[in-house]
Amino acid sequence: MADLVPFSRAPRPARASRPRPSDPEPLWRHLVGDQLRRRRHDRDETLTETAENAGVSPQYLSEVERGLKEPSSEMIAAIAGALDTSLIELTSAVADELRQATAAPASAAVSVTRGTFALAA
C-alpha cells in the first residue's frame, strides 16, 4: 500500500467582495395586515367583532392580517372603517413602516431628491 502524503494548501487569494443582494422589501400585504392587527388589538377587539363590523368572515380577516390574502381596496376600506380609521391613515402608517424597513444605513446614505406627488381619486 502506498502512503498518503498531505499537501499543504496555499492560501486562497482574497476575492473581491461581491455585493450581496439585499433582503427583499417587505410585501405590502404583510405590512397592511400587521397594521390592521395592531389597530384591532389597540381597540381590544376580537377577530369576530372586527370582521362582523367590516362585513367579512373572521377567517378572511385572519388571512388578511397574516398577509396571506391580497385584499382589494374595497376590503381594506371596509376593515379600516370597522377599526375607525381612514384609508389615508392606514396607508400612511404602512408607508412609514416600509420606509423604515428599507432605509439605508447611515454609512451608505445617498442623496435623494424628493418630488411632488398627488393622489388621483
PDB file of C-alpha atoms in Angstrom:
ATOM      1  CA  MET A   1       0.000   0.000   0.000  1.00  0.00           C
ATOM      2  CA  ALA A   2       1.098   3.476  -0.704  1.00  0.00           C
ATOM      3  CA  ASP A   3       1.457   6.170   1.893  1.00  0.00           C
ATOM      4  CA  LEU A   4      -0.749   9.231   1.670  1.00  0.00           C
ATOM      5  CA  VAL A   5       1.216  12.406   1.704  1.00  0.00           C
ATOM      6  CA  PRO A   6      -0.743  15.510   2.713  1.00  0.00           C
ATOM      7  CA  PHE A   7      -0.256  18.572   0.592  1.00  0.00           C
ATOM      8  CA  SER A   8      -0.414  21.924   2.237  1.00  0.00           C
ATOM      9  CA  ARG A   9      -2.935  24.210   0.713  1.00  0.00           C
ATOM     10  CA  ALA A  10      -1.808  27.574  -0.446  1.00  0.00           C
ATOM     11  CA  PRO A  11      -3.960  30.337   0.965  1.00  0.00           C
ATOM     12  CA  ARG A  12      -6.617  31.468  -1.467  1.00  0.00           C
ATOM     13  CA  PRO A  13      -6.256  34.952  -2.815  1.00  0.00           C
ATOM     14  CA  ALA A  14      -8.778  37.312  -1.348  1.00  0.00           C
ATOM     15  CA  ARG A  15     -11.815  37.646  -3.568  1.00  0.00           C
ATOM     16  CA  ALA A  16     -13.235  40.993  -4.359  1.00  0.00           C
ATOM     17  CA  SER A  17     -16.352  41.202  -2.275  1.00  0.00           C
ATOM     18  CA  ARG A  18     -19.393  40.834  -4.447  1.00  0.00           C
ATOM     19  CA  PRO A  19     -22.339  42.935  -3.469  1.00  0.00           C
ATOM     20  CA  ARG A  20     -24.865  40.657  -1.861  1.00  0.00           C
ATOM     21  CA  PRO A  21     -28.428  41.063  -2.906  1.00  0.00           C
ATOM     22  CA  SER A  22     -30.165  42.820  -0.072  1.00  0.00           C
ATOM     23  CA  ASP A  23     -33.145  41.331   1.608  1.00  0.00           C
ATOM     24  CA  PRO A  24     -36.274  41.807  -0.445  1.00  0.00           C
ATOM     25  CA  GLU A  25     -38.602  44.601   0.528  1.00  0.00           C
ATOM     26  CA  PRO A  26     -41.465  43.521   2.752  1.00  0.00           C
ATOM     27  CA  LEU A  27     -44.666  42.790   0.887  1.00  0.00           C
ATOM     28  CA  TRP A  28     -47.376  45.444   1.090  1.00  0.00           C
ATOM     29  CA  ARG A  29     -49.966  42.864   2.160  1.00  0.00           C
ATOM     30  CA  HIS A  30     -47.806  41.840   5.130  1.00  0.00           C
ATOM     31  CA  LEU A  31     -47.414  45.420   6.304  1.00  0.00           C
ATOM     32  CA  VAL A  32     -51.125  46.170   5.837  1.00  0.00           C
ATOM     33  CA  GLY A  33     -52.012  43.023   7.768  1.00  0.00           C
ATOM     34  CA  ASP A  34     -49.638  43.920  10.609  1.00  0.00           C
ATOM     35  CA  GLN A  35     -51.074  47.414  10.788  1.00  0.00           C
ATOM     36  CA  LEU A  36     -54.682  46.154  10.813  1.00  0.00           C
ATOM     37  CA  ARG A  37     -53.923  43.614  13.536  1.00  0.00           C
ATOM     38  CA  ARG A  38     -52.132  46.241  15.634  1.00  0.00           C
ATOM     39  CA  ARG A  39     -55.094  48.607  15.363  1.00  0.00           C
ATOM     40  CA  ARG A  40     -57.563  45.818  16.218  1.00  0.00           C
ATOM     41  CA  HIS A  41     -55.522  44.847  19.278  1.00  0.00           C
ATOM     42  CA  ASP A  42     -55.294  48.510  20.339  1.00  0.00           C
ATOM     43  CA  ARG A  43     -59.108  48.516  20.398  1.00  0.00           C
ATOM     44  CA  ASP A  44     -59.212  45.201  22.335  1.00  0.00           C
ATOM     45  CA  GLU A  45     -61.461  43.678  19.674  1.00  0.00           C
ATOM     46  CA  THR A  46     -61.637  40.058  18.639  1.00  0.00           C
ATOM     47  CA  LEU A  47     -61.336  38.911  15.044  1.00  0.00           C
ATOM     48  CA  THR A  48     -65.030  38.091  15.080  1.00  0.00           C
ATOM     49  CA  GLU A  49     -66.075  41.543  16.305  1.00  0.00           C
ATOM     50  CA  THR A  50     -64.000  43.419  13.744  1.00  0.00           C
ATOM     51  CA  ALA A  51     -64.940  41.038  10.933  1.00  0.00           C
ATOM     52  CA  GLU A  52     -68.617  41.423  11.738  1.00  0.00           C
ATOM     53  CA  ASN A  53     -68.340  45.232  11.666  1.00  0.00           C
ATOM     54  CA  ALA A  54     -66.448  45.077   8.360  1.00  0.00           C
ATOM     55  CA  GLY A  55     -68.828  42.604   6.735  1.00  0.00           C
ATOM     56  CA  VAL A  56     -66.189  39.920   6.186  1.00  0.00           C
ATOM     57  CA  SER A  57     -65.665  36.497   7.709  1.00  0.00           C
ATOM     58  CA  PRO A  58     -63.303  36.091  10.667  1.00  0.00           C
ATOM     59  CA  GLN A  59     -61.292  33.605   8.579  1.00  0.00           C
ATOM     60  CA  TYR A  60     -60.829  36.161   5.800  1.00  0.00           C
ATOM     61  CA  LEU A  61     -59.794  38.872   8.262  1.00  0.00           C
ATOM     62  CA  SER A  62     -57.325  36.474   9.864  1.00  0.00           C
ATOM     63  CA  GLU A  63     -55.777  35.712   6.466  1.00  0.00           C
ATOM     64  CA  VAL A  64     -55.548  39.423   5.646  1.00  0.00           C
ATOM     65  CA  GLU A  65     -53.843  40.138   8.979  1.00  0.00           C
ATOM     66  CA  ARG A  66     -51.341  37.328   8.386  1.00  0.00           C
ATOM     67  CA  GLY A  67     -50.541  38.608   4.887  1.00  0.00           C
ATOM     68  CA  LEU A  68     -51.963  35.540   3.158  1.00  0.00           C
ATOM     69  CA  LYS A  69     -54.614  37.429   1.184  1.00  0.00           C
ATOM     70  CA  GLU A  70     -54.177  40.306  -1.227  1.00  0.00           C
ATOM     71  CA  PRO A  71     -57.324  42.264  -0.306  1.00  0.00           C
ATOM     72  CA  SER A  72     -58.987  44.656  -2.717  1.00  0.00           C
ATOM     73  CA  SER A  73     -59.098  48.347  -1.880  1.00  0.00           C
ATOM     74  CA  GLU A  74     -62.793  47.921  -1.047  1.00  0.00           C
ATOM     75  CA  MET A  75     -61.987  45.217   1.507  1.00  0.00           C
ATOM     76  CA  ILE A  76     -59.197  47.283   3.042  1.00  0.00           C
ATOM     77  CA  ALA A  77     -61.565  50.258   3.265  1.00  0.00           C
ATOM     78  CA  ALA A  78     -64.260  48.116   4.932  1.00  0.00           C
ATOM     79  CA  ILE A  79     -61.830  46.726   7.506  1.00  0.00           C
ATOM     80  CA  ALA A  80     -60.256  50.133   8.123  1.00  0.00           C
ATOM     81  CA  GLY A  81     -63.726  51.612   8.602  1.00  0.00           C
ATOM     82  CA  ALA A  82     -64.595  48.898  11.118  1.00  0.00           C
ATOM     83  CA  LEU A  83     -61.472  49.982  13.021  1.00  0.00           C
ATOM     84  CA  ASP A  84     -62.494  53.663  12.884  1.00  0.00           C
ATOM     85  CA  THR A  85     -59.548  54.626  10.712  1.00  0.00           C
ATOM     86  CA  SER A  86     -59.328  56.001   7.200  1.00  0.00           C
ATOM     87  CA  LEU A  87     -57.526  54.596   4.200  1.00  0.00           C
ATOM     88  CA  ILE A  88     -55.165  57.561   4.195  1.00  0.00           C
ATOM     89  CA  GLU A  89     -54.220  56.983   7.867  1.00  0.00           C
ATOM     90  CA  LEU A  90     -53.723  53.281   7.230  1.00  0.00           C
ATOM     91  CA  THR A  91     -51.688  53.692   4.042  1.00  0.00           C
ATOM     92  CA  SER A  92     -49.583  56.466   5.603  1.00  0.00           C
ATOM     93  CA  ALA A  93     -48.737  54.201   8.546  1.00  0.00           C
ATOM     94  CA  VAL A  94     -47.852  51.342   6.186  1.00  0.00           C
ATOM     95  CA  ALA A  95     -45.732  53.653   4.012  1.00  0.00           C
ATOM     96  CA  ASP A  96     -43.876  54.874   7.119  1.00  0.00           C
ATOM     97  CA  GLU A  97     -43.153  51.264   8.126  1.00  0.00           C
ATOM     98  CA  LEU A  98     -41.970  50.448   4.615  1.00  0.00           C
ATOM     99  CA  ARG A  99     -39.661  53.464   4.644  1.00  0.00           C
ATOM    100  CA  GLN A 100     -38.166  52.365   7.966  1.00  0.00           C
ATOM    101  CA  ALA A 101     -37.802  48.757   6.835  1.00  0.00           C
ATOM    102  CA  THR A 102     -35.960  49.715   3.662  1.00  0.00           C
ATOM    103  CA  ALA A 103     -33.926  52.663   4.963  1.00  0.00           C
ATOM    104  CA  ALA A 104     -30.256  52.505   4.045  1.00  0.00           C
ATOM    105  CA  PRO A 105     -27.767  52.554   6.901  1.00  0.00           C
ATOM    106  CA  ALA A 106     -26.265  55.964   7.628  1.00  0.00           C
ATOM    107  CA  SER A 107     -22.875  54.866   6.265  1.00  0.00           C
ATOM    108  CA  ALA A 108     -24.444  54.186   2.867  1.00  0.00           C
ATOM    109  CA  ALA A 109     -26.630  57.256   2.759  1.00  0.00           C
ATOM    110  CA  VAL A 110     -27.456  58.523  -0.695  1.00  0.00           C
ATOM    111  CA  SER A 111     -28.838  61.910  -1.559  1.00  0.00           C
ATOM    112  CA  VAL A 112     -32.399  61.643  -2.809  1.00  0.00           C
ATOM    113  CA  THR A 113     -34.333  64.389  -4.490  1.00  0.00           C
ATOM    114  CA  ARG A 114     -37.964  64.462  -3.498  1.00  0.00           C
ATOM    115  CA  GLY A 115     -40.624  65.376  -5.982  1.00  0.00           C
ATOM    116  CA  THR A 116     -44.197  66.463  -5.615  1.00  0.00           C
ATOM    117  CA  PHE A 117     -46.762  63.718  -5.811  1.00  0.00           C
ATOM    118  CA  ALA A 118     -50.541  63.762  -5.931  1.00  0.00           C
ATOM    119  CA  LEU A 119     -53.112  61.039  -5.430  1.00  0.00           C
ATOM    120  CA  ALA A 120     -55.738  60.688  -8.102  1.00  0.00           C
ATOM    121  CA  ALA A 121     -59.188  59.627  -6.945  1.00  0.00           C
TER     122      ALA A 121
END
